[in-house]
Short mmCIF file of C-alpha atoms in Angstrom, two decimals:
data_model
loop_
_atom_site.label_atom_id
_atom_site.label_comp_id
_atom_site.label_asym_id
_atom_site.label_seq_id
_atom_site.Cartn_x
_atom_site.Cartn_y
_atom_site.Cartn_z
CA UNK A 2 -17.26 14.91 17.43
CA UNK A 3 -15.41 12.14 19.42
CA UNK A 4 -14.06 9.40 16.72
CA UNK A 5 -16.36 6.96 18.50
CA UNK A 6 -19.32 9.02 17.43
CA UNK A 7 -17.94 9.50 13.89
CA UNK A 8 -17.72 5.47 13.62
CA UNK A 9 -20.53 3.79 15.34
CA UNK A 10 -22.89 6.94 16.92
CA UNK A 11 -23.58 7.76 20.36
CA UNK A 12 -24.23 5.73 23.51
CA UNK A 13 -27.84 4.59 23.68
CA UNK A 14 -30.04 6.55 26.15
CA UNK A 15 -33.06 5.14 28.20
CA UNK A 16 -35.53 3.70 27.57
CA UNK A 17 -33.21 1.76 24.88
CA UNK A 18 -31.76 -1.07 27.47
CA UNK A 19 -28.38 -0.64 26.92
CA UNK A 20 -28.48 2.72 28.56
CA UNK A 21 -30.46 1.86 31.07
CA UNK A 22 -27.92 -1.07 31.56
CA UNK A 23 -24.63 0.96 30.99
CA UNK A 24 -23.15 4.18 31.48
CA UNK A 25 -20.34 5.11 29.14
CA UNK A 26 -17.17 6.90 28.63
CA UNK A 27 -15.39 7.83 24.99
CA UNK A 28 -11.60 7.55 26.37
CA UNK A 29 -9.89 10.47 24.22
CA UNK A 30 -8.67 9.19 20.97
CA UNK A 31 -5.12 8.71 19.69
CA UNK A 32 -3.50 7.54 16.70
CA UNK A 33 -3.62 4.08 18.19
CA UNK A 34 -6.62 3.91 20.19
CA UNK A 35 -10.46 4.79 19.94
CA UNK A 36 -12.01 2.84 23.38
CA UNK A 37 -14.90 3.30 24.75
CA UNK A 38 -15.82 1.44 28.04
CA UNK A 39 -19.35 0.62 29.25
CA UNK A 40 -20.17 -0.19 32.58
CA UNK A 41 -23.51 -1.73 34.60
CA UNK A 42 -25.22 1.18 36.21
CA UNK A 43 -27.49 0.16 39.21
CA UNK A 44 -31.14 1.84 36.78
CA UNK A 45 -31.13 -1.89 35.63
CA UNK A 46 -31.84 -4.89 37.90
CA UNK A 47 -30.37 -7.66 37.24
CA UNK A 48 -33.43 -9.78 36.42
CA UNK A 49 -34.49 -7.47 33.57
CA UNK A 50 -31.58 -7.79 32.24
CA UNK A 51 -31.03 -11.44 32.52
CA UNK A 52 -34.56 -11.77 31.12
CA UNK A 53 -33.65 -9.26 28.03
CA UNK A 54 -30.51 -11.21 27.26
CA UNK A 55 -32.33 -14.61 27.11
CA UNK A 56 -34.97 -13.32 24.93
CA UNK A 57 -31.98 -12.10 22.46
CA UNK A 58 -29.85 -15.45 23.11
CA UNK A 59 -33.28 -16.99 21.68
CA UNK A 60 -33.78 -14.26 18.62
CA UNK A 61 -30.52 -15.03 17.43
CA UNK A 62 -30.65 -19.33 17.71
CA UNK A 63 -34.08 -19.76 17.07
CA UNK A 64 -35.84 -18.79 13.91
CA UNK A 65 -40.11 -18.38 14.08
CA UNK A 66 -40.70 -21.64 12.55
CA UNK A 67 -38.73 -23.48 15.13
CA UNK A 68 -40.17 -21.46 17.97
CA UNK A 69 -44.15 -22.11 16.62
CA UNK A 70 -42.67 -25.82 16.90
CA UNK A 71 -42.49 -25.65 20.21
CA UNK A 72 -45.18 -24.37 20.83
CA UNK A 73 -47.49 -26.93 18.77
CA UNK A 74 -45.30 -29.87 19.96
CA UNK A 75 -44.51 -29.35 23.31
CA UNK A 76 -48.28 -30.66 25.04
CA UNK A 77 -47.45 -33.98 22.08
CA UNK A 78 -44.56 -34.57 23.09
CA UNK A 79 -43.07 -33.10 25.92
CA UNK A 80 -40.23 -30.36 25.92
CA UNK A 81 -36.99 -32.78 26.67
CA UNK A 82 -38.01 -35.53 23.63
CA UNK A 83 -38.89 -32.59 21.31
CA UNK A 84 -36.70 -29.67 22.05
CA UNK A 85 -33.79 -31.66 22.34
CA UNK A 86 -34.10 -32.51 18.57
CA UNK A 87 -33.96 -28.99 17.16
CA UNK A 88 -31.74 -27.74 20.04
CA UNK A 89 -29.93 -24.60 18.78
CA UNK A 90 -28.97 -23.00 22.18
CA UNK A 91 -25.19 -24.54 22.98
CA UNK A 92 -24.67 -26.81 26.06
CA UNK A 93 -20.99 -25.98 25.69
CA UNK A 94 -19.73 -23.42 27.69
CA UNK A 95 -16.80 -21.93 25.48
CA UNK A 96 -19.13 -21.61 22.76
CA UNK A 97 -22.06 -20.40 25.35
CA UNK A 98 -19.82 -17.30 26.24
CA UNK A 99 -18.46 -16.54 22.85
CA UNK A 100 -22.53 -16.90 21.28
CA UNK A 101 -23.48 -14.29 23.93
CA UNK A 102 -20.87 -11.80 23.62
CA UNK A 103 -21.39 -11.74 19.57
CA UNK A 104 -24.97 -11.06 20.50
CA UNK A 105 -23.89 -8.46 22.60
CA UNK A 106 -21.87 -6.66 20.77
CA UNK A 107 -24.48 -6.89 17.65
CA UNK A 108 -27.30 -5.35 19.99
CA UNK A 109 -25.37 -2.48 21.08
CA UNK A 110 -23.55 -1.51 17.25
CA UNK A 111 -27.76 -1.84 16.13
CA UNK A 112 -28.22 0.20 18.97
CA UNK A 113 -25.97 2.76 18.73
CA UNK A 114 -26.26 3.68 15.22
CA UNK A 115 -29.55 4.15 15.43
CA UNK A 116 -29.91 2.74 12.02
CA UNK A 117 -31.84 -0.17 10.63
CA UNK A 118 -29.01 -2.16 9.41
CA UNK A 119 -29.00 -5.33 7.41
CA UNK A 120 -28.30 -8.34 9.31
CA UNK A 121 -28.91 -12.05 9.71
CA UNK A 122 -29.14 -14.17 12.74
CA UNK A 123 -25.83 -16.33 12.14
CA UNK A 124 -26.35 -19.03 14.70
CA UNK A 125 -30.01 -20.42 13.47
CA UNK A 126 -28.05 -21.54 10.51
CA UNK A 127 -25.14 -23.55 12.61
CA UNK A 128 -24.39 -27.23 12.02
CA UNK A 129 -23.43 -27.75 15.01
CA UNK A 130 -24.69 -25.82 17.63
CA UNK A 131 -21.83 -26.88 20.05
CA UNK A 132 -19.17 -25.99 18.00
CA UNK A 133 -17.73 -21.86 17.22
CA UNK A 134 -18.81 -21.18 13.95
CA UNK A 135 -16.70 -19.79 11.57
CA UNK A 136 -16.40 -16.65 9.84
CA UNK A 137 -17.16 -13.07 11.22
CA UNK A 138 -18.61 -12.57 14.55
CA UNK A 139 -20.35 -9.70 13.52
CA UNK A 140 -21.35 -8.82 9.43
CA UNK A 141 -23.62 -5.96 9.00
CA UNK A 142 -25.06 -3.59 6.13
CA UNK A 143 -25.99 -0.21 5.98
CA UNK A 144 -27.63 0.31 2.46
CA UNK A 145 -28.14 3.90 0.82
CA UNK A 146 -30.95 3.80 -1.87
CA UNK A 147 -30.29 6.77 -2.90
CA UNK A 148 -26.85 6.63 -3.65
CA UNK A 149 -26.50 3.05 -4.24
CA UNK A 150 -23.75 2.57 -2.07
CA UNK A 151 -22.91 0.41 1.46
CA UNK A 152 -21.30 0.92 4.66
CA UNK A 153 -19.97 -2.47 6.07
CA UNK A 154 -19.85 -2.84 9.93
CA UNK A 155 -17.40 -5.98 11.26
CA UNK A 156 -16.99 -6.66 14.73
CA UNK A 157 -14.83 -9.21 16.30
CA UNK A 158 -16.00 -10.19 20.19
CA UNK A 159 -14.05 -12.18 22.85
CA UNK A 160 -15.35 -13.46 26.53
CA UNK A 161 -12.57 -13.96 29.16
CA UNK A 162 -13.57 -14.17 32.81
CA UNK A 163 -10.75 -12.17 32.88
CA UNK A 164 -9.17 -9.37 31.07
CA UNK A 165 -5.31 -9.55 29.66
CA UNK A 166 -3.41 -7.74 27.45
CA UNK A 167 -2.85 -10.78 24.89
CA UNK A 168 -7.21 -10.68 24.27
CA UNK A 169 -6.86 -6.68 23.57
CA UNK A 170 -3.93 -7.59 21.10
CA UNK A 171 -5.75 -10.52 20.17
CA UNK A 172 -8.87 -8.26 19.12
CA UNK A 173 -7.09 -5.56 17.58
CA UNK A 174 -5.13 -7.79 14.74
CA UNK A 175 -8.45 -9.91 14.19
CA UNK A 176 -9.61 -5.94 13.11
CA UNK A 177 -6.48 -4.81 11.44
CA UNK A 178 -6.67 -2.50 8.16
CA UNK A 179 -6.02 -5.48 6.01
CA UNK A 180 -9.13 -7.68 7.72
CA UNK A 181 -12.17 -7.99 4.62
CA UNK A 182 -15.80 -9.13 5.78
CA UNK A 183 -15.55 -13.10 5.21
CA UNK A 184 -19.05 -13.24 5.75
CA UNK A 185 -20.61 -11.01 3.37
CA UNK A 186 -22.00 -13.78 0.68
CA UNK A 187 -23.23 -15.80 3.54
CA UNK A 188 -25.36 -12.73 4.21
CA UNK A 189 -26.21 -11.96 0.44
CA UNK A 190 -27.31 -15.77 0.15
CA UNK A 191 -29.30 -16.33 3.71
CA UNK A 192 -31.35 -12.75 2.00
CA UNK A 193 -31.99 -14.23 -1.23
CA UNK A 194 -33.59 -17.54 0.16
CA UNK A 195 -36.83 -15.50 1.25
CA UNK A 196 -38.82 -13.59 -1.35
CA UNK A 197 -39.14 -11.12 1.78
CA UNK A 198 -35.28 -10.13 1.50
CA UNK A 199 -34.46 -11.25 -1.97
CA UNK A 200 -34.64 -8.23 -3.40
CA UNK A 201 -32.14 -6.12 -0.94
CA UNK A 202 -30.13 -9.58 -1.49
CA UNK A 203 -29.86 -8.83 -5.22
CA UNK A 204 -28.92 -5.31 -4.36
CA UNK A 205 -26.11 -6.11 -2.07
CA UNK A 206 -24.94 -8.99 -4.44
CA UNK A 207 -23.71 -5.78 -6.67
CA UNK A 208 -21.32 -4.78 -4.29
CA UNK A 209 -17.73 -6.44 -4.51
CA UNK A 210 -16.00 -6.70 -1.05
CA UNK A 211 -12.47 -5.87 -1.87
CA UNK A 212 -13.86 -2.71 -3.71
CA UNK A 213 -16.31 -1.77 -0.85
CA UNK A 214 -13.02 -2.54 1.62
CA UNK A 215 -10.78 -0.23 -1.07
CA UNK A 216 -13.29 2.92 -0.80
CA UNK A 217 -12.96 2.57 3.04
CA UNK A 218 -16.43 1.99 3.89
CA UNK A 219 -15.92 -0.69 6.70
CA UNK A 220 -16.73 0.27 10.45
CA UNK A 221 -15.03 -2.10 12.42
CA UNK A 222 -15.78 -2.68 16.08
CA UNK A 223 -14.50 -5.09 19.08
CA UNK A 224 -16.03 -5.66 22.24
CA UNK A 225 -14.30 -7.54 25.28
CA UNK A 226 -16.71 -8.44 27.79
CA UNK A 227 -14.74 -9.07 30.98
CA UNK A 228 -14.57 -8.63 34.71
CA UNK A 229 -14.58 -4.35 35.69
CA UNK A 230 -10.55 -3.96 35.07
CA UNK A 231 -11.52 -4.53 31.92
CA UNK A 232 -11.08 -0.92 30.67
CA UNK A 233 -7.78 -0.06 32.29
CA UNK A 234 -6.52 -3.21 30.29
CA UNK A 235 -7.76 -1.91 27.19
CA UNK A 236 -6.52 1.76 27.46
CA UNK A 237 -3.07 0.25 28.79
CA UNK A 238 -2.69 -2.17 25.76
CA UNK A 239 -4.78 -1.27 23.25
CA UNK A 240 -2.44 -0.69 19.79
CA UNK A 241 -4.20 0.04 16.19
CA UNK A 242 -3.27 1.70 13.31
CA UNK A 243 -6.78 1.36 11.83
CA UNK A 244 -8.32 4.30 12.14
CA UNK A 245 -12.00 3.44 11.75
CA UNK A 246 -11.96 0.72 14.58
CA UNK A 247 -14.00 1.56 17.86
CA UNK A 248 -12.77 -0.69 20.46
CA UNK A 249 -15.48 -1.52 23.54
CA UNK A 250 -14.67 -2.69 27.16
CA UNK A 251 -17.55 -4.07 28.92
CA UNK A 252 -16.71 -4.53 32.29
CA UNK A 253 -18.66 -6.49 34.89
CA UNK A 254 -18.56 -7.92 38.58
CA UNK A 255 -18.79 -12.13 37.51
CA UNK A 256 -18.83 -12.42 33.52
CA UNK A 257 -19.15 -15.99 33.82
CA UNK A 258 -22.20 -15.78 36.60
CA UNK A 259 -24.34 -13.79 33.99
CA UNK A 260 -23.93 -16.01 31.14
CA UNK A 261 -24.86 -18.99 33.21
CA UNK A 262 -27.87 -17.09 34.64
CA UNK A 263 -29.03 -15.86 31.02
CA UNK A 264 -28.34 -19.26 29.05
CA UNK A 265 -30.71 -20.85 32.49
CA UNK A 266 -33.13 -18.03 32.01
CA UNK A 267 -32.95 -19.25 27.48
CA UNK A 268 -33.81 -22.44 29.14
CA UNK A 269 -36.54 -22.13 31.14
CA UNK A 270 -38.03 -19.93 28.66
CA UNK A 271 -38.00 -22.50 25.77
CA UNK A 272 -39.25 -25.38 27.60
CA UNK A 273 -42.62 -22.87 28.35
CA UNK A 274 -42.33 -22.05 24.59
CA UNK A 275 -45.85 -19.95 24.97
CA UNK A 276 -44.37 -17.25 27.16
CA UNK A 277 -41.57 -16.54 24.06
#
C-alpha cells in the first residue's frame, strides 16, 4: 500500500465531489517525500463546484444560530444593515485565500479517510474575521472507543497564485517531526461548551498531547493550492524527514479567479439566507 494510503486513505471516488472534481496521482514515495497531486478533471463544471465551495466557505464561518438569523431578520431589516453586523465571511483577500484553502484541505483529509473524525469549525469562533487566526490550520480527532486511544490529524495549508519552492519548504518545516497540535484544547473546550459534544470533550481531555505526539499517532498533511505547475514544484523541492506527512499539490488554471468566484457565490447566497 502506497504511504499515502497508509496515512490519510485513498482518493475519493464519485459521487463524493472531490473525485468528481479531481483526478489523482500517489508520486512514488522516498525517504523525503510522500506527494500526491490532484488535478480538476473536466466530470465537474465549474458552477457545481463554485456552488459546493460556497456552501462549505459558509459551514465553516457560519454556525446554525447565525444562519436562522438571517433568515428571521433579513425581511426586518434588510441583508446589508443586518448581515453586516455578524459578518463572519472575510472581505480581506489574504485571509479570503488562506480561509478557503484550510477548508479545502479539511474537506478532502474528511474525505479521504473515510472516517467520521472529530472536528470543529475554527473560523465561527474568530475575533476578527479579517484577520489569520492563529494556531493550526487544520486539528482533527480520530477516537477509538474501544481501545481508548486517538489518532491526531494536523494539516498546514498555503494559497499562492503561484507555486515556488520557498512555499513547499515553507510547508514542510511548519509539519516537521518536532511540530505538536497547538490547537488541541481549543478543540477539547469548543466540545465541552455543548451538552451535545461534552461528553467526547471529556474523553479527549484525557489525552495529553506531548504523549499522544510521543506514541506517534499524528497524521500530518499539507496542501498547496496553486496554479497547474504546482506538482512539478512539489516533487522538485519537496524535503521531509517526517515520515507520516502526506504532502498535496492542487493544481489549477487561475487560483485566484476561483476564490473570488466562490467567496461572490458565499455572498450572494447569504444575502438570500432561505436558499442556505
Amino acid at each position: 500500500m502506497p504511504r499515502q494510503e497508509d496515512l490519510i486513505g485513498t482518493h475519493p471516488t464519485p459521487p463524493n465531489i472531490f473525485g468528481k472534481w479531481l483526478a489523482s496521482t500517489d508520486h512514488p514515495e522516498t525517504d523525503s517525500q510522500c506527494h500526491r497531486s490532484l488535478s480538476p478533471t473536466p466530470d465537474l463544471s465549474e458552477d457545481e463546484l463554485i456552488d459546493w465551495l460556497a456552501d462549505k466557505i459558509i459551514l465553516h464561518h457560519y454556525n446554525d444560530n447565525k444562519v436562522e438569523r438571517l433568515k428571521n431578520k433579513y425581511g426586518q431589516l434588510g441583508f446589508a444593515e443586518y448581515a453586516e453586523n455578524i459578518r463572519m465571511i472575510p472581505n480581506v483577500d489574504k485571509v479570503r485565500k488562506g480561509n478557503m484553502t484550510e477548508i479545502i484541505l479539511c474537506e478532502y483529509v474528511l474525505s479521504s479517510t473515510n472516517k467520521p473524525l472529530i472536528k470543529t469549525f475554527r473560523f465561527r469562533y474568530s475575533t476578527n474575521v479579517d484577520q489569520s487566526m492563529k494556531g493550526d490550520d487544520v486539528l482533527m480527532v480520530d477516537y477509538d472507543n474501544e481501545a481508548n486511544d486517538i489518532e491526531v490529524y494536523l494539516g498546514e495549508a498555503k494559497f499562492r497564485q503561484t507555486p515556488t519552492p520557498q512555499v513547499v519548504k515553507d510547508i514542510a518545516k511548519a509539519l516537521s517531526t518536532d511540530t505538536k497540535p497547538l490547537s488541541f484544547t481549543f478543540l477539547v473546550d469548543r466540545l465541552l461548551e455543548s451538552d451535545a459534544t461534552a461528553e467526547m470533550g471529556n474523553r479527549l481531555d484525557q489525552f495529553v498531547v506531548e504523549t499522544v505526539k510521543q506514541q506517534g499517532r499524528i497524521t500530518y498533511s499539507g496542501l498547496l493550492l496553486s496554479k497547474e505547475p504546482c506538482a512539478t514544484t512539489v516533487q522538485n523541492h519537496l524535503d521531509s524527514d517526517n515520515q507520516k506527512l502526506v504532502f498535496l499539490s492542487l493544481g489549477v488554471a487561475d487560483p485566484t479567479d476561483l476564490m473570488n468566484k466562490v467567496f461572490t457565490k458565499a455572498e450572494e447566497k447569504l444575502a438570500n439566507p432561505d436558499q442556505i
